[in-house]
PDB file of C-alpha atoms in Angstrom:
ATOM      1  CA  MET A1046      92.759 182.151-111.334  1.00  0.00           C
ATOM      2  CA  LEU A1047      93.123 181.099-114.951  1.00  0.00           C
ATOM      3  CA  ASN A1048      91.335 178.055-116.283  1.00  0.00           C
ATOM      4  CA  SER A1049      94.593 176.192-116.905  1.00  0.00           C
ATOM      5  CA  ASP A1050      92.888 172.848-117.602  1.00  0.00           C
ATOM      6  CA  LYS A1051      90.987 174.468-120.453  1.00  0.00           C
ATOM      7  CA  ASN A1052      94.189 175.759-121.982  1.00  0.00           C
ATOM      8  CA  ARG A1053      96.275 172.656-121.498  1.00  0.00           C
ATOM      9  CA  ASP A1054      93.625 170.394-123.027  1.00  0.00           C
ATOM     10  CA  LEU A1055      93.386 172.337-126.217  1.00  0.00           C
ATOM     11  CA  VAL A1056      92.342 169.580-128.633  1.00  0.00           C
ATOM     12  CA  SER A1057      89.876 166.714-128.390  1.00  0.00           C
ATOM     13  CA  HIS A1058      89.677 164.468-131.470  1.00  0.00           C
ATOM     14  CA  SER A1059      89.047 160.731-131.787  1.00  0.00           C
ATOM     15  CA  ASP A1060      90.825 159.943-135.046  1.00  0.00           C
ATOM     16  CA  VAL A1061      94.107 161.776-135.184  1.00  0.00           C
ATOM     17  CA  ASP A1062      97.023 160.303-137.117  1.00  0.00           C
ATOM     18  CA  THR A1063      99.375 163.246-137.503  1.00  0.00           C
ATOM     19  CA  ILE A1064     100.117 166.671-136.106  1.00  0.00           C
ATOM     20  CA  GLY A1065      98.655 168.075-139.296  1.00  0.00           C
ATOM     21  CA  ASP A1066      95.329 166.345-138.638  1.00  0.00           C
ATOM     22  CA  THR A1067      95.387 167.661-135.087  1.00  0.00           C
ATOM     23  CA  LEU A1068      95.869 171.232-136.254  1.00  0.00           C
ATOM     24  CA  ALA A1069      93.167 170.838-138.905  1.00  0.00           C
ATOM     25  CA  ALA A1070      90.779 169.655-136.192  1.00  0.00           C
ATOM     26  CA  VAL A1071      91.687 172.699-134.113  1.00  0.00           C
ATOM     27  CA  GLU A1072      90.961 175.065-136.990  1.00  0.00           C
ATOM     28  CA  LEU A1073      87.569 173.400-137.510  1.00  0.00           C
ATOM     29  CA  ALA A1074      86.763 173.757-133.809  1.00  0.00           C
ATOM     30  CA  VAL A1075      87.847 177.397-133.765  1.00  0.00           C
ATOM     31  CA  ASN A1076      85.808 178.255-136.842  1.00  0.00           C
ATOM     32  CA  SER A1077      82.687 176.518-135.528  1.00  0.00           C
ATOM     33  CA  GLN A1078      82.470 178.333-132.205  1.00  0.00           C
ATOM     34  CA  PRO A1079      79.034 179.909-131.531  1.00  0.00           C
ATOM     35  CA  SER A1080      80.570 183.351-131.090  1.00  0.00           C
ATOM     36  CA  SER A1081      82.559 184.291-134.163  1.00  0.00           C
ATOM     37  CA  ARG A1082      85.933 185.939-133.873  1.00  0.00           C
ATOM     38  CA  ALA A1083      84.457 189.155-135.288  1.00  0.00           C
ATOM     39  CA  GLU A1084      81.818 189.237-132.554  1.00  0.00           C
ATOM     40  CA  VAL A1085      84.365 188.617-129.813  1.00  0.00           C
ATOM     41  CA  ASP A1086      86.684 191.262-131.258  1.00  0.00           C
ATOM     42  CA  GLU A1087      83.836 193.770-131.244  1.00  0.00           C
ATOM     43  CA  GLU A1088      83.139 192.950-127.598  1.00  0.00           C
ATOM     44  CA  LEU A1089      86.850 193.377-126.862  1.00  0.00           C
ATOM     45  CA  ARG A1090      86.883 196.781-128.547  1.00  0.00           C
ATOM     46  CA  ALA A1091      83.915 197.847-126.449  1.00  0.00           C
ATOM     47  CA  ALA A1092      85.531 196.507-123.280  1.00  0.00           C
ATOM     48  CA  LEU A1093      88.786 198.370-123.943  1.00  0.00           C
ATOM     49  CA  ARG A1094      86.829 201.532-124.707  1.00  0.00           C
ATOM     50  CA  HIS A1095      85.019 201.145-121.386  1.00  0.00           C
ATOM     51  CA  LEU A1096      88.379 200.507-119.728  1.00  0.00           C
ATOM     52  CA  SER A1097      89.682 203.810-121.092  1.00  0.00           C
ATOM     53  CA  GLU A1098      86.596 205.450-119.597  1.00  0.00           C
ATOM     54  CA  GLU A1099      87.459 203.769-116.275  1.00  0.00           C
ATOM     55  CA  ARG A1100      84.209 201.865-115.966  1.00  0.00           C
ATOM     56  CA  GLY A1101      84.334 199.502-113.023  1.00  0.00           C
ATOM     57  CA  ASP A1102      83.676 196.178-114.768  1.00  0.00           C
ATOM     58  CA  ALA A1103      85.829 196.747-117.857  1.00  0.00           C
ATOM     59  CA  VAL A1104      88.894 194.792-116.714  1.00  0.00           C
ATOM     60  CA  GLU A1105      86.722 191.830-115.765  1.00  0.00           C
ATOM     61  CA  ARG A1106      85.051 191.933-119.191  1.00  0.00           C
ATOM     62  CA  VAL A1107      88.415 191.891-120.962  1.00  0.00           C
ATOM     63  CA  TRP A1108      89.542 189.033-118.727  1.00  0.00           C
ATOM     64  CA  ASN A1109      86.479 186.935-119.500  1.00  0.00           C
ATOM     65  CA  LEU A1110      86.838 187.505-123.234  1.00  0.00           C
ATOM     66  CA  ILE A1111      90.547 186.909-123.787  1.00  0.00           C
ATOM     67  CA  ALA A1112      92.439 185.727-120.677  1.00  0.00           C
ATOM     68  CA  ASP A1113      92.347 182.040-121.625  1.00  0.00           C
ATOM     69  CA  ASP A1114      93.790 182.781-125.075  1.00  0.00           C
ATOM     70  CA  LEU A1115      96.506 184.974-123.588  1.00  0.00           C
ATOM     71  CA  TYR A1116      97.435 182.288-121.076  1.00  0.00           C
ATOM     72  CA  ALA A1117      97.556 179.638-123.806  1.00  0.00           C
ATOM     73  CA  LEU A1118      99.864 181.763-125.964  1.00  0.00           C
ATOM     74  CA  ALA A1119     102.160 182.435-123.010  1.00  0.00           C
ATOM     75  CA  LEU A1120     102.201 178.733-122.143  1.00  0.00           C
ATOM     76  CA  TRP A1121     103.115 177.761-125.696  1.00  0.00           C
ATOM     77  CA  ARG A1122     105.777 180.463-125.813  1.00  0.00           C
ATOM     78  CA  THR A1123     107.416 179.705-122.457  1.00  0.00           C
ATOM     79  CA  GLY A1124     106.627 176.037-121.807  1.00  0.00           C
ATOM     80  CA  SER A1125     106.084 177.038-118.184  1.00  0.00           C
ATOM     81  CA  THR A1126     102.761 177.375-116.377  1.00  0.00           C
ATOM     82  CA  ALA A1127     104.314 179.721-113.809  1.00  0.00           C
ATOM     83  CA  ASP A1128     105.797 181.980-116.488  1.00  0.00           C
ATOM     84  CA  ALA A1129     102.527 181.922-118.446  1.00  0.00           C
ATOM     85  CA  GLU A1130     100.564 183.056-115.404  1.00  0.00           C
ATOM     86  CA  ASP A1131     103.138 185.770-114.694  1.00  0.00           C
ATOM     87  CA  ALA A1132     102.937 187.000-118.289  1.00  0.00           C
ATOM     88  CA  VAL A1133      99.143 187.288-118.237  1.00  0.00           C
ATOM     89  CA  GLN A1134      99.244 189.007-114.862  1.00  0.00           C
ATOM     90  CA  GLU A1135     101.719 191.515-116.284  1.00  0.00           C
ATOM     91  CA  VAL A1136      99.403 192.243-119.225  1.00  0.00           C
ATOM     92  CA  PHE A1137      96.449 192.969-116.970  1.00  0.00           C
ATOM     93  CA  LEU A1138      98.561 195.062-114.634  1.00  0.00           C
ATOM     94  CA  ARG A1139      99.492 197.221-117.623  1.00  0.00           C
ATOM     95  CA  LEU A1140      95.867 197.440-118.708  1.00  0.00           C
ATOM     96  CA  SER A1141      94.851 198.563-115.227  1.00  0.00           C
ATOM     97  CA  SER A1142      97.680 201.046-114.752  1.00  0.00           C
ATOM     98  CA  ARG A1143      97.223 202.945-118.053  1.00  0.00           C
ATOM     99  CA  PRO A1144      93.588 202.412-119.097  1.00  0.00           C
ATOM    100  CA  ALA A1145      93.308 205.553-121.253  1.00  0.00           C
ATOM    101  CA  LYS A1146      95.925 204.144-123.647  1.00  0.00           C
ATOM    102  CA  PHE A1147      93.712 201.332-124.944  1.00  0.00           C
ATOM    103  CA  GLY A1148      90.478 203.042-125.949  1.00  0.00           C
ATOM    104  CA  GLY A1149      91.370 203.420-129.623  1.00  0.00           C
ATOM    105  CA  VAL A1150      92.851 199.975-130.299  1.00  0.00           C
ATOM    106  CA  ARG A1151      91.519 198.750-133.665  1.00  0.00           C
ATOM    107  CA  ASN A1152      92.567 195.093-133.479  1.00  0.00           C
ATOM    108  CA  PRO A1153      92.257 194.276-129.783  1.00  0.00           C
ATOM    109  CA  ARG A1154      92.972 190.556-130.098  1.00  0.00           C
ATOM    110  CA  ALA A1155      96.274 191.078-131.923  1.00  0.00           C
ATOM    111  CA  TYR A1156      97.171 193.967-129.611  1.00  0.00           C
ATOM    112  CA  LEU A1157      96.638 191.949-126.428  1.00  0.00           C
ATOM    113  CA  LEU A1158      98.367 188.900-127.892  1.00  0.00           C
ATOM    114  CA  ARG A1159     101.333 191.136-128.759  1.00  0.00           C
ATOM    115  CA  MET A1160     101.452 192.397-125.180  1.00  0.00           C
ATOM    116  CA  THR A1161     101.409 188.781-124.013  1.00  0.00           C
ATOM    117  CA  HIS A1162     104.144 187.804-126.474  1.00  0.00           C
ATOM    118  CA  ASN A1163     106.344 190.567-125.052  1.00  0.00           C
ATOM    119  CA  ALA A1164     105.621 189.618-121.446  1.00  0.00           C
ATOM    120  CA  ALA A1165     106.199 185.909-122.145  1.00  0.00           C
ATOM    121  CA  ALA A1166     109.490 186.611-123.913  1.00  0.00           C
ATOM    122  CA  ASP A1167     110.626 188.645-120.905  1.00  0.00           C
ATOM    123  CA  ALA A1168     109.588 185.820-118.562  1.00  0.00           C
ATOM    124  CA  SER A1169     111.524 183.293-120.639  1.00  0.00           C
ATOM    125  CA  ARG A1170     114.669 185.403-120.515  1.00  0.00           C
ATOM    126  CA  ARG A1171     114.384 185.705-116.743  1.00  0.00           C
ATOM    127  CA  ARG A1172     114.058 181.921-116.417  1.00  0.00           C
ATOM    128  CA  GLU A1173     116.986 181.019-118.677  1.00  0.00           C
ATOM    129  CA  SER A1174     119.311 180.373-115.748  1.00  0.00           C
ATOM    130  CA  THR A1175     116.785 178.401-113.675  1.00  0.00           C
ATOM    131  CA  MET A1176     115.760 174.745-113.757  1.00  0.00           C
ATOM    132  CA  PRO A1177     112.728 174.052-115.977  1.00  0.00           C
ATOM    133  CA  GLU A1178     109.518 172.918-114.334  1.00  0.00           C
ATOM    134  CA  SER A1179     107.614 169.770-115.291  1.00  0.00           C
ATOM    135  CA  VAL A1180     106.505 169.956-118.911  1.00  0.00           C
ATOM    136  CA  PRO A1181     102.873 171.083-119.363  1.00  0.00           C
ATOM    137  CA  THR A1182     100.400 169.317-121.627  1.00  0.00           C
ATOM    138  CA  LEU A1183      99.684 171.546-124.613  1.00  0.00           C
ATOM    139  CA  VAL A1184      97.434 169.162-126.541  1.00  0.00           C
ATOM    140  CA  ALA A1185      95.009 166.518-125.300  1.00  0.00           C
ATOM    141  CA  ILE A1186      93.670 163.772-127.558  1.00  0.00           C
ATOM    142  CA  GLU A1187      91.089 161.372-126.147  1.00  0.00           C
ATOM    143  CA  ASP A1188      91.638 158.298-128.320  1.00  0.00           C
ATOM    144  CA  VAL A1189      94.309 156.208-126.568  1.00  0.00           C
ATOM    145  CA  ASP A1190      94.845 154.204-129.768  1.00  0.00           C
ATOM    146  CA  ALA A1191      95.656 157.302-131.820  1.00  0.00           C
ATOM    147  CA  ARG A1192      99.135 157.477-133.256  1.00  0.00           C
ATOM    148  CA  ILE A1193      99.935 160.436-131.053  1.00  0.00           C
ATOM    149  CA  ASP A1194      98.315 161.111-127.701  1.00  0.00           C
ATOM    150  CA  GLY A1195      98.216 164.373-125.838  1.00  0.00           C
ATOM    151  CA  ARG A1196     101.482 163.739-124.016  1.00  0.00           C
ATOM    152  CA  ARG A1197     103.315 162.756-127.177  1.00  0.00           C
ATOM    153  CA  ALA A1198     101.943 165.731-129.114  1.00  0.00           C
ATOM    154  CA  SER A1199     102.909 168.099-126.314  1.00  0.00           C
ATOM    155  CA  ASP A1200     106.417 166.627-126.130  1.00  0.00           C
ATOM    156  CA  LEU A1201     106.865 167.088-129.881  1.00  0.00           C
ATOM    157  CA  LEU A1202     105.574 170.650-129.787  1.00  0.00           C
ATOM    158  CA  LEU A1203     107.853 171.509-126.896  1.00  0.00           C
ATOM    159  CA  GLU A1204     110.832 170.281-128.925  1.00  0.00           C
ATOM    160  CA  LEU A1205     110.224 173.151-131.342  1.00  0.00           C
ATOM    161  CA  PRO A1206     112.049 176.442-130.835  1.00  0.00           C
ATOM    162  CA  ALA A1207     109.787 178.758-128.847  1.00  0.00           C
ATOM    163  CA  ALA A1208     109.401 181.162-131.775  1.00  0.00           C
ATOM    164  CA  GLN A1209     108.144 178.382-134.077  1.00  0.00           C
ATOM    165  CA  ARG A1210     105.865 176.914-131.422  1.00  0.00           C
ATOM    166  CA  GLU A1211     104.331 180.322-130.825  1.00  0.00           C
ATOM    167  CA  VAL A1212     103.537 180.751-134.534  1.00  0.00           C
ATOM    168  CA  VAL A1213     101.824 177.338-134.603  1.00  0.00           C
ATOM    169  CA  PHE A1214      99.618 178.401-131.707  1.00  0.00           C
ATOM    170  CA  LEU A1215      98.754 181.775-133.208  1.00  0.00           C
ATOM    171  CA  ARG A1216      97.952 180.266-136.606  1.00  0.00           C
ATOM    172  CA  HIS A1217      95.944 177.208-135.569  1.00  0.00           C
ATOM    173  CA  PHE A1218      94.592 178.014-132.118  1.00  0.00           C
ATOM    174  CA  ALA A1219      94.208 181.799-132.156  1.00  0.00           C
ATOM    175  CA  ALA A1220      93.243 181.714-135.866  1.00  0.00           C
ATOM    176  CA  LEU A1221      95.413 184.680-136.835  1.00  0.00           C
ATOM    177  CA  SER A1222      96.610 185.404-140.352  1.00  0.00           C
ATOM    178  CA  PHE A1223     100.348 185.453-141.025  1.00  0.00           C
ATOM    179  CA  ARG A1224     100.149 189.249-141.281  1.00  0.00           C
ATOM    180  CA  GLU A1225      98.582 189.413-137.799  1.00  0.00           C
ATOM    181  CA  ILE A1226     101.127 186.926-136.472  1.00  0.00           C
ATOM    182  CA  GLY A1227     103.863 189.187-137.784  1.00  0.00           C
ATOM    183  CA  GLU A1228     102.341 192.116-135.916  1.00  0.00           C
ATOM    184  CA  VAL A1229     102.082 190.114-132.701  1.00  0.00           C
ATOM    185  CA  CYS A1230     105.646 188.793-132.867  1.00  0.00           C
ATOM    186  CA  HIS A1231     107.284 191.909-134.363  1.00  0.00           C
ATOM    187  CA  ILE A1232     108.405 190.048-137.494  1.00  0.00           C
ATOM    188  CA  PRO A1233     107.663 190.367-141.232  1.00  0.00           C
ATOM    189  CA  THR A1234     104.732 188.405-142.635  1.00  0.00           C
ATOM    190  CA  PHE A1235     107.148 186.266-144.667  1.00  0.00           C
ATOM    191  CA  THR A1236     109.066 185.329-141.524  1.00  0.00           C
ATOM    192  CA  ALA A1237     105.851 184.311-139.769  1.00  0.00           C
ATOM    193  CA  ALA A1238     104.903 182.048-142.682  1.00  0.00           C
ATOM    194  CA  ARG A1239     108.417 180.615-142.847  1.00  0.00           C
ATOM    195  CA  ARG A1240     108.474 179.796-139.117  1.00  0.00           C
ATOM    196  CA  HIS A1241     105.124 178.045-139.495  1.00  0.00           C
ATOM    197  CA  ARG A1242     106.358 175.984-142.455  1.00  0.00           C
ATOM    198  CA  LEU A1243     109.565 175.024-140.634  1.00  0.00           C
ATOM    199  CA  ALA A1244     107.582 174.006-137.550  1.00  0.00           C
ATOM    200  CA  ILE A1245     105.152 171.818-139.488  1.00  0.00           C
ATOM    201  CA  ASN A1246     107.990 170.247-141.483  1.00  0.00           C
ATOM    202  CA  ARG A1247     109.870 169.467-138.294  1.00  0.00           C
ATOM    203  CA  LEU A1248     106.819 167.969-136.597  1.00  0.00           C
ATOM    204  CA  THR A1249     105.919 165.763-139.538  1.00  0.00           C
ATOM    205  CA  ALA A1250     109.547 164.636-139.871  1.00  0.00           C
ATOM    206  CA  ARG A1251     109.654 163.662-136.186  1.00  0.00           C
ATOM    207  CA  LEU A1252     106.482 161.639-136.708  1.00  0.00           C
ATOM    208  CA  GLY A1253     107.880 159.949-139.789  1.00  0.00           C
ATOM    209  CA  VAL A1254     105.084 161.300-141.943  1.00  0.00           C
ATOM    210  CA  VAL A1255     105.698 161.532-145.683  1.00  0.00           C
ATOM    211  CA  SER A1256     104.102 164.689-147.045  1.00  0.00           C
TER     212      SER A1256
END
């Protein structure tokens, strides 16, 4: 069972005035984590290598290291908790069914996020003809007097096209470069940067913020 509360309440900040400030706070939180991204990526490489060797605990190790991030990406992409859970389940089913394929992956975070992007996109296409579920909370902000609270921020983010929303997550929450985002989403680096700029411009315009 994924820790959905952890992924829905992605931001906690007491003095947030704009989406831009929210994302800056996220980047600070990401960069200040005790385990650096490089350390986690090295652990992921080792876990995938062990998976290719069919060691018994390898799938669990990968899950513990990256499942929350994969779920969060899928949630931001689909806007559906059910689809996000299905997407992550699909990723781990693929890992389990063809373990030898993943032993030589150089950038495991980007590789697994790309798998999740693909699975989430498939889930979204399957759901196009169905009624949407209740909207999930993507961002939580504790200060009730802040200009935007978690519900408002989530509503604004969910107004973005899925492709733009996904780039915002990958840039500010997964801390990927635009080149890595391009690899995850199968788009050129320029397109990744452009989607990010369009998303931020749209968010700030909706908030009435003058840049």
